[in-house]
Short mmCIF file of C-alpha atoms and ligand atoms in Angstrom, two decimals:
data_model
loop_
_atom_site.label_atom_id
_atom_site.label_comp_id
_atom_site.label_asym_id
_atom_site.label_seq_id
_atom_site.Cartn_x
_atom_site.Cartn_y
_atom_site.Cartn_z
CA MET A 1 -80.49 10.96 -29.42
CA LEU A 2 -81.21 7.34 -30.41
CA PHE A 3 -79.04 4.77 -31.94
CA PRO A 4 -77.51 4.69 -34.42
CA ASP A 5 -77.00 8.65 -34.28
CA TYR A 6 -75.84 8.57 -30.66
CA ARG A 7 -73.38 6.06 -29.79
CA PRO A 8 -72.26 6.42 -26.11
CA ARG A 9 -69.25 3.99 -26.72
CA ARG A 10 -67.65 6.65 -28.96
CA LEU A 11 -66.34 8.61 -25.90
CA ARG A 12 -65.30 5.57 -23.95
CA GLN A 13 -63.05 4.25 -26.47
CA ASN A 14 -59.80 5.25 -24.78
CA GLU A 15 -58.56 6.38 -21.49
CA ASN A 16 -58.03 10.07 -22.66
CA PHE A 17 -61.76 10.37 -23.79
CA ARG A 18 -62.91 8.76 -20.62
CA ARG A 19 -60.62 11.35 -18.42
CA MET A 20 -62.24 14.11 -20.51
CA ILE A 21 -65.86 13.29 -19.89
CA ARG A 22 -65.33 12.05 -16.22
CA GLU A 23 -67.86 13.84 -13.92
CA THR A 24 -66.71 12.95 -10.46
CA ARG A 25 -63.23 13.14 -9.10
CA LEU A 26 -61.74 11.82 -5.87
CA SER A 27 -58.84 13.64 -4.23
CA VAL A 28 -56.76 13.00 -1.20
CA ASP A 29 -58.37 16.28 0.03
CA ASP A 30 -61.73 14.33 0.45
CA LEU A 31 -60.23 11.76 2.86
CA ILE A 32 -60.39 11.67 6.62
CA LEU A 33 -58.49 8.72 8.38
CA PRO A 34 -60.10 7.30 11.62
CA LEU A 35 -57.64 6.43 14.42
CA PHE A 36 -58.01 4.37 17.59
CA SER A 37 -56.11 5.56 20.73
CA VAL A 38 -55.09 3.44 23.69
CA GLU A 39 -53.12 3.98 27.03
CA GLY A 40 -49.56 2.70 27.19
CA LYS A 41 -46.34 3.01 25.27
CA GLY A 42 -45.48 1.33 22.04
CA VAL A 43 -48.94 -0.35 21.81
CA ARG A 44 -49.95 -1.59 18.42
CA ASN A 45 -52.89 -4.04 18.82
CA PRO A 46 -54.02 -5.31 15.46
CA ILE A 47 -57.82 -5.16 15.00
CA ALA A 48 -58.82 -8.56 13.60
CA SER A 49 -61.66 -7.53 11.45
CA MET A 50 -59.98 -4.32 10.24
CA PRO A 51 -56.78 -5.38 8.50
CA GLY A 52 -54.15 -2.57 8.51
CA HIS A 53 -55.83 -0.89 11.64
CA PHE A 54 -54.55 -0.94 15.18
CA GLN A 55 -55.26 0.20 18.66
CA LEU A 56 -52.38 2.69 19.03
CA SER A 57 -50.75 4.26 21.98
CA VAL A 58 -50.08 8.02 21.78
CA ASP A 59 -46.48 7.57 20.55
CA ASN A 60 -47.78 5.34 17.67
CA ILE A 61 -50.59 7.65 16.76
CA VAL A 62 -48.39 10.42 16.30
CA LYS A 63 -46.36 8.34 13.87
CA GLU A 64 -49.40 7.05 12.14
CA ALA A 65 -50.67 10.69 11.82
CA MET A 66 -47.48 11.88 10.30
CA VAL A 67 -47.80 9.03 7.84
CA ALA A 68 -51.33 10.12 6.83
CA ARG A 69 -50.19 13.94 6.65
CA ASP A 70 -47.35 13.02 4.41
CA LEU A 71 -49.73 11.10 2.02
CA GLY A 72 -51.65 14.53 1.77
CA ILE A 73 -54.60 13.35 3.93
CA PRO A 74 -55.89 16.62 5.43
CA ALA A 75 -57.55 15.26 8.66
CA VAL A 76 -57.75 12.34 11.10
CA MET A 77 -60.93 11.46 13.24
CA LEU A 78 -59.78 10.30 16.84
CA PHE A 79 -61.65 7.62 19.05
CA GLY A 80 -60.26 6.73 22.51
CA ILE A 81 -60.26 3.48 24.42
CA PRO A 82 -59.97 4.15 28.09
CA ASP A 83 -58.60 1.85 30.67
CA LYS A 84 -61.44 2.67 33.07
CA LYS A 85 -65.07 2.63 32.27
CA ASP A 86 -67.95 3.58 34.60
CA PRO A 87 -71.71 4.42 34.49
CA LEU A 88 -71.08 8.13 33.99
CA ALA A 89 -68.22 7.82 31.39
CA THR A 90 -66.09 9.88 33.44
CA SER A 91 -62.98 9.12 31.45
CA ALA A 92 -64.68 10.80 28.30
CA TYR A 93 -64.37 14.21 29.90
CA ALA A 94 -61.26 13.79 32.20
CA LYS A 95 -58.58 16.35 31.78
CA ASN A 96 -56.05 13.60 31.33
CA GLY A 97 -58.45 11.19 29.21
CA ILE A 98 -57.05 9.21 26.43
CA VAL A 99 -58.44 11.54 23.78
CA GLN A 100 -57.39 14.68 25.55
CA LYS A 101 -53.80 13.38 25.92
CA THR A 102 -53.71 12.26 22.27
CA VAL A 103 -55.02 15.56 20.93
CA ARG A 104 -52.36 17.36 23.01
CA ALA A 105 -49.60 15.29 21.49
CA LEU A 106 -50.92 15.44 17.82
CA LYS A 107 -51.25 19.30 18.04
CA LYS A 108 -47.80 19.57 19.47
CA LYS A 109 -45.97 17.04 17.19
CA VAL A 110 -47.82 16.98 13.89
CA LYS A 111 -48.19 20.11 11.94
CA ASP A 112 -50.64 20.70 9.29
CA LEU A 113 -53.14 18.19 10.09
CA VAL A 114 -56.66 18.74 11.17
CA VAL A 115 -57.70 16.70 14.31
CA ILE A 116 -61.32 15.83 14.82
CA THR A 117 -62.41 14.14 17.95
CA ASP A 118 -65.50 11.85 18.21
CA VAL A 119 -67.69 12.86 21.04
CA CYS A 120 -69.71 9.98 22.46
CA LEU A 121 -69.87 8.06 25.63
CA CYS A 122 -70.06 4.40 24.38
CA GLU A 123 -66.22 3.80 24.67
CA TYR A 124 -66.42 5.05 28.29
CA THR A 125 -69.61 3.61 29.91
CA ASP A 126 -69.29 0.16 31.42
CA HIS A 127 -72.82 -0.75 29.80
CA GLY A 128 -71.66 0.46 26.35
CA HIS A 129 -74.39 2.81 25.56
CA CYS A 130 -74.01 6.33 24.09
CA GLY A 131 -75.84 7.88 26.94
CA VAL A 132 -76.64 7.75 30.57
CA VAL A 133 -78.76 4.85 31.68
CA GLN A 134 -81.55 5.48 34.20
CA ASP A 135 -83.85 2.60 35.00
CA GLY A 136 -82.68 0.63 32.03
CA ILE A 137 -83.59 3.54 29.63
CA ILE A 138 -80.97 5.81 27.84
CA SER A 139 -81.73 9.13 29.16
CA ASN A 140 -81.63 11.92 26.66
CA ASP A 141 -81.43 15.01 28.81
CA ALA A 142 -79.01 13.60 31.48
CA THR A 143 -76.72 12.73 28.69
CA LEU A 144 -76.56 16.26 27.09
CA ASP A 145 -74.56 17.67 29.87
CA LEU A 146 -71.89 15.02 29.89
CA LEU A 147 -71.57 15.35 26.00
CA ALA A 148 -71.05 18.99 26.29
CA ARG A 149 -68.51 18.57 29.02
CA THR A 150 -66.69 16.04 26.77
CA ALA A 151 -66.69 18.29 23.73
CA LEU A 152 -65.34 21.24 25.88
CA SER A 153 -62.64 19.06 27.21
CA HIS A 154 -61.49 18.20 23.78
CA ALA A 155 -61.50 21.82 22.80
CA GLU A 156 -59.45 22.61 25.92
CA ALA A 157 -56.96 19.84 24.83
CA GLY A 158 -56.69 21.63 21.29
CA THR A 159 -58.89 19.81 19.09
CA ASP A 160 -59.58 21.45 15.78
CA MET A 161 -63.19 20.10 15.52
CA VAL A 162 -65.57 18.03 17.58
CA ALA A 163 -67.98 15.33 16.04
CA PRO A 164 -70.86 14.11 18.16
CA SER A 165 -71.85 10.72 17.18
CA ASP A 166 -74.18 9.84 20.12
CA MET A 167 -77.58 10.72 18.39
CA MET A 168 -79.21 12.28 21.66
CA ASP A 169 -81.63 15.10 20.74
CA GLY A 170 -80.39 18.47 21.21
CA ARG A 171 -76.86 17.70 21.69
CA VAL A 172 -75.49 20.00 18.90
CA ALA A 173 -77.04 22.95 20.74
CA GLY A 174 -75.69 21.91 23.92
CA ILE A 175 -72.19 21.52 22.61
CA ARG A 176 -72.32 24.83 20.79
CA ASP A 177 -73.29 26.64 23.95
CA ALA A 178 -70.63 25.22 25.93
CA LEU A 179 -67.91 25.87 23.47
CA ASP A 180 -69.13 29.38 22.97
CA GLU A 181 -69.39 30.16 26.64
CA ASN A 182 -65.80 29.08 27.13
CA GLY A 183 -64.17 30.91 24.35
CA PHE A 184 -64.16 28.23 21.70
CA GLU A 185 -66.63 29.97 19.33
CA SER A 186 -64.24 29.26 16.44
CA THR A 187 -64.27 25.38 17.16
CA PRO A 188 -66.55 23.71 14.40
CA ILE A 189 -69.00 20.94 15.07
CA MET A 190 -69.28 18.14 12.43
CA SER A 191 -72.37 16.32 13.54
CA TYR A 192 -73.12 12.71 12.87
CA ALA A 193 -76.62 14.15 11.81
CA ALA A 194 -78.22 11.18 9.99
CA LYS A 195 -76.75 8.27 11.92
CA TYR A 196 -78.48 4.90 11.19
CA CYS A 197 -78.62 1.83 13.67
CA SER A 198 -76.41 -0.30 11.38
CA ALA A 199 -74.98 -3.76 11.51
CA PHE A 200 -71.95 -2.36 9.63
CA TYR A 201 -70.58 -0.86 12.72
CA TYR A 202 -69.67 -4.40 14.05
CA PRO A 203 -65.92 -4.18 13.42
CA PHE A 204 -65.76 -0.61 14.88
CA ARG A 205 -67.32 -2.03 18.18
CA GLN A 206 -64.50 -4.61 18.45
CA ALA A 207 -61.91 -1.99 17.73
CA ALA A 208 -63.30 0.51 20.27
CA GLU A 209 -64.53 -2.09 22.74
CA SER A 210 -67.85 -0.41 22.80
CA ALA A 211 -70.59 -2.98 22.04
CA PRO A 212 -73.60 -2.42 24.32
CA LYS A 213 -73.87 -4.82 27.12
CA PHE A 214 -77.55 -5.09 26.96
CA GLY A 215 -80.17 -4.24 24.32
CA ASP A 216 -79.16 -2.30 21.23
CA ARG A 217 -78.89 1.40 20.06
CA ARG A 218 -82.43 1.35 18.23
CA THR A 219 -83.82 4.04 20.59
CA TYR A 220 -81.27 6.56 19.56
CA GLN A 221 -79.89 5.75 16.27
CA MET A 222 -82.12 5.90 13.16
CA ASP A 223 -84.23 3.18 11.62
CA PRO A 224 -82.65 2.21 8.23
CA ALA A 225 -86.20 2.25 6.81
CA ASN A 226 -86.50 5.92 7.01
CA SER A 227 -85.37 8.86 4.91
CA LEU A 228 -87.62 11.77 5.62
CA GLU A 229 -86.56 11.41 9.14
CA ALA A 230 -82.95 11.89 7.96
CA ILE A 231 -83.88 15.38 6.77
CA ARG A 232 -85.61 16.25 9.93
CA GLU A 233 -82.46 15.22 11.85
CA VAL A 234 -80.17 17.06 9.56
CA THR A 235 -82.25 20.19 9.72
CA MET A 236 -82.34 20.13 13.38
CA ASP A 237 -78.55 19.92 13.52
CA VAL A 238 -78.20 22.70 11.11
CA GLU A 239 -80.52 24.92 13.21
CA GLU A 240 -78.65 23.93 16.37
CA GLY A 241 -75.25 25.08 14.84
CA ALA A 242 -73.47 22.15 13.11
CA ASP A 243 -70.88 23.33 10.62
CA ILE A 244 -70.67 19.98 8.85
CA ILE A 245 -73.21 17.32 8.67
CA MET A 246 -72.59 13.59 8.30
CA VAL A 247 -74.39 10.65 6.95
CA LYS A 248 -73.48 7.32 8.18
CA PRO A 249 -73.07 4.57 7.08
CA ALA A 250 -72.10 5.60 3.48
CA LEU A 251 -72.58 2.80 1.03
CA ALA A 252 -75.93 1.55 2.65
CA CYS A 253 -77.11 5.27 2.43
CA LEU A 254 -76.09 6.63 -1.06
CA ASP A 255 -79.68 7.79 -1.50
CA ILE A 256 -79.53 9.76 1.83
CA ILE A 257 -76.36 11.45 0.82
CA TRP A 258 -77.80 12.53 -2.24
CA ARG A 259 -80.99 13.73 -0.75
CA VAL A 260 -79.13 15.72 2.06
CA ARG A 261 -76.73 17.15 -0.55
CA GLU A 262 -79.81 18.46 -2.55
CA GLU A 263 -81.48 19.93 0.54
CA ILE A 264 -78.86 21.23 2.70
CA ASP A 265 -76.13 23.84 1.68
CA LEU A 266 -73.61 22.85 4.36
CA PRO A 267 -70.63 20.67 3.62
CA VAL A 268 -71.82 16.93 3.67
CA ALA A 269 -69.49 14.23 5.11
CA ALA A 270 -70.17 10.45 4.74
CA TYR A 271 -68.78 7.79 6.94
CA ASN A 272 -67.53 4.76 4.91
CA VAL A 273 -67.92 2.63 8.07
CA SER A 274 -65.96 -0.37 9.56
CA GLY A 275 -68.20 -3.14 8.17
CA GLU A 276 -68.03 -1.70 4.67
CA PHE A 277 -64.27 -1.64 4.98
CA ALA A 278 -64.17 -5.22 6.44
CA MET A 279 -66.54 -6.74 3.78
CA ILE A 280 -64.19 -5.63 0.89
CA LYS A 281 -61.04 -6.68 2.86
CA ALA A 282 -62.58 -10.25 3.49
CA ALA A 283 -63.65 -10.72 -0.09
CA ASP A 284 -60.22 -9.77 -1.29
CA LYS A 285 -58.59 -12.19 1.14
CA LEU A 286 -60.78 -14.92 -0.31
CA GLY A 287 -59.97 -13.90 -4.02
CA TRP A 288 -63.59 -13.09 -4.48
CA LEU A 289 -62.98 -9.69 -5.73
CA ASN A 290 -60.15 -7.23 -6.46
CA GLY A 291 -60.08 -5.12 -3.15
CA LYS A 292 -58.32 -2.26 -4.63
CA GLN A 293 -60.90 -1.86 -7.53
CA ALA A 294 -63.78 -2.32 -4.98
CA MET A 295 -62.19 0.39 -2.84
CA MET A 296 -61.87 3.03 -5.40
CA GLU A 297 -65.39 2.18 -6.96
CA SER A 298 -66.97 2.63 -3.54
CA LEU A 299 -65.28 5.91 -2.71
CA ILE A 300 -66.07 7.40 -6.00
CA ALA A 301 -69.82 6.23 -5.65
CA ILE A 302 -69.80 8.01 -2.17
CA LYS A 303 -68.42 11.16 -3.88
CA ARG A 304 -70.80 10.79 -6.85
CA ALA A 305 -73.76 10.78 -4.36
CA GLY A 306 -72.80 14.02 -3.03
CA ALA A 307 -70.33 13.78 -0.26
CA ASP A 308 -67.64 16.47 0.08
CA MET A 309 -65.57 14.44 2.47
CA ILE A 310 -65.35 10.71 3.20
CA LEU A 311 -64.34 9.26 6.63
CA THR A 312 -62.87 5.96 5.61
CA TYR A 313 -60.33 3.30 6.94
CA PHE A 314 -59.25 3.09 3.09
CA ALA A 315 -57.82 6.67 3.50
CA LYS A 316 -54.11 5.65 3.47
CA GLU A 317 -54.43 2.98 0.64
CA ALA A 318 -56.73 5.42 -1.40
CA ALA A 319 -54.35 8.35 -1.00
CA LYS A 320 -51.49 5.94 -2.22
CA GLU A 321 -53.52 5.19 -5.52
CA LEU A 322 -54.43 8.80 -6.02
CA ASN A 323 -50.92 9.89 -5.56
CA ILE A 324 -49.69 7.34 -8.19
CA ASP A 325 -52.20 8.72 -10.64
CA ASP A 326 -50.93 12.29 -10.26
C1 PBG B 401 -69.64 5.92 18.51
C2 PBG B 401 -69.37 5.56 17.21
C3 PBG B 401 -69.68 4.40 16.33
C4 PBG B 401 -69.06 4.55 15.11
C5 PBG B 401 -68.53 5.77 15.11
N1 PBG B 401 -68.77 6.46 16.33
C6 PBG B 401 -70.23 3.07 16.73
C7 PBG B 401 -71.62 2.95 17.11
O1 PBG B 401 -72.33 3.86 16.89
O2 PBG B 401 -71.97 1.91 17.65
C8 PBG B 401 -68.96 3.50 13.88
C9 PBG B 401 -67.89 3.72 12.94
C10 PBG B 401 -67.57 2.51 12.17
O3 PBG B 401 -68.39 1.44 12.17
O4 PBG B 401 -66.65 2.62 11.51
N2 PBG B 401 -71.08 6.11 18.71
#
């Protein structure tokens, strides 16, 4: 197949040829839109580092979810920002907590949309860690019960799927047990299985007001230098009962997405995180690149690496592009 017999450019010479040999396709079916819910009415606080995204009160989340649904996006991922934080994250599992209220409103008012709820304590603890702190240490086993209670309260509010993002050991099994014991055996778990300790979560922590007040998350989130460990993490979550496994972040972990896709036969999600979104938005604003092209290239790269679905702050913009192409 050497030149001049093989000329790869023959099949690139026009868009129809290119369409015919295109190996990967992105569809609105692949997209999941993250949303941030706050207390109040009529609230729409812009998030500075995430242009086009807002902290929204329940009434506005409902509107935003309808827009997403009308664009053909099949699912949203919900994060809550409570009014009250405390050491045991009690607002995370309160019956009338912000996520629980939002889920009830979404399930009542927006038909044909999958509601996924992020299960973690960091938005609800006053210290900002994803677990219970005992003597300055994030206690794994003391956290498990609170995570299970949180997931159960989301299921009771009507969530379609829970997504634990805390990275405590054993939390998928704990959540699965709590759901099953309470009649929610049909509620799936999307686990943030290989979640790295990443600088790319920075804008999210502004949006969710969840930055740790001391230390960092390196004792529970993964070291970006490791990939075999990702396989161990993912395998554990599969054995504990996860239905979908997630790799996060996405662009900094395309090799991990590929590796997980090769080794595991469950659906794989990838989280194109806040910092990956913010970088493209910032460069576009400066005129340093074409944001729309960079967005589409990033999403197709994540898909090509092996992701079946992509959580992305670009979901609405990408859906619009894909709908135009149809
Ligand atoms: C909560 C959580 C985080 C993200 C999703 N769930 C932040 C973190 O771990 O500090 C990050 C998402 C993003 O950056 O878009 N644990």
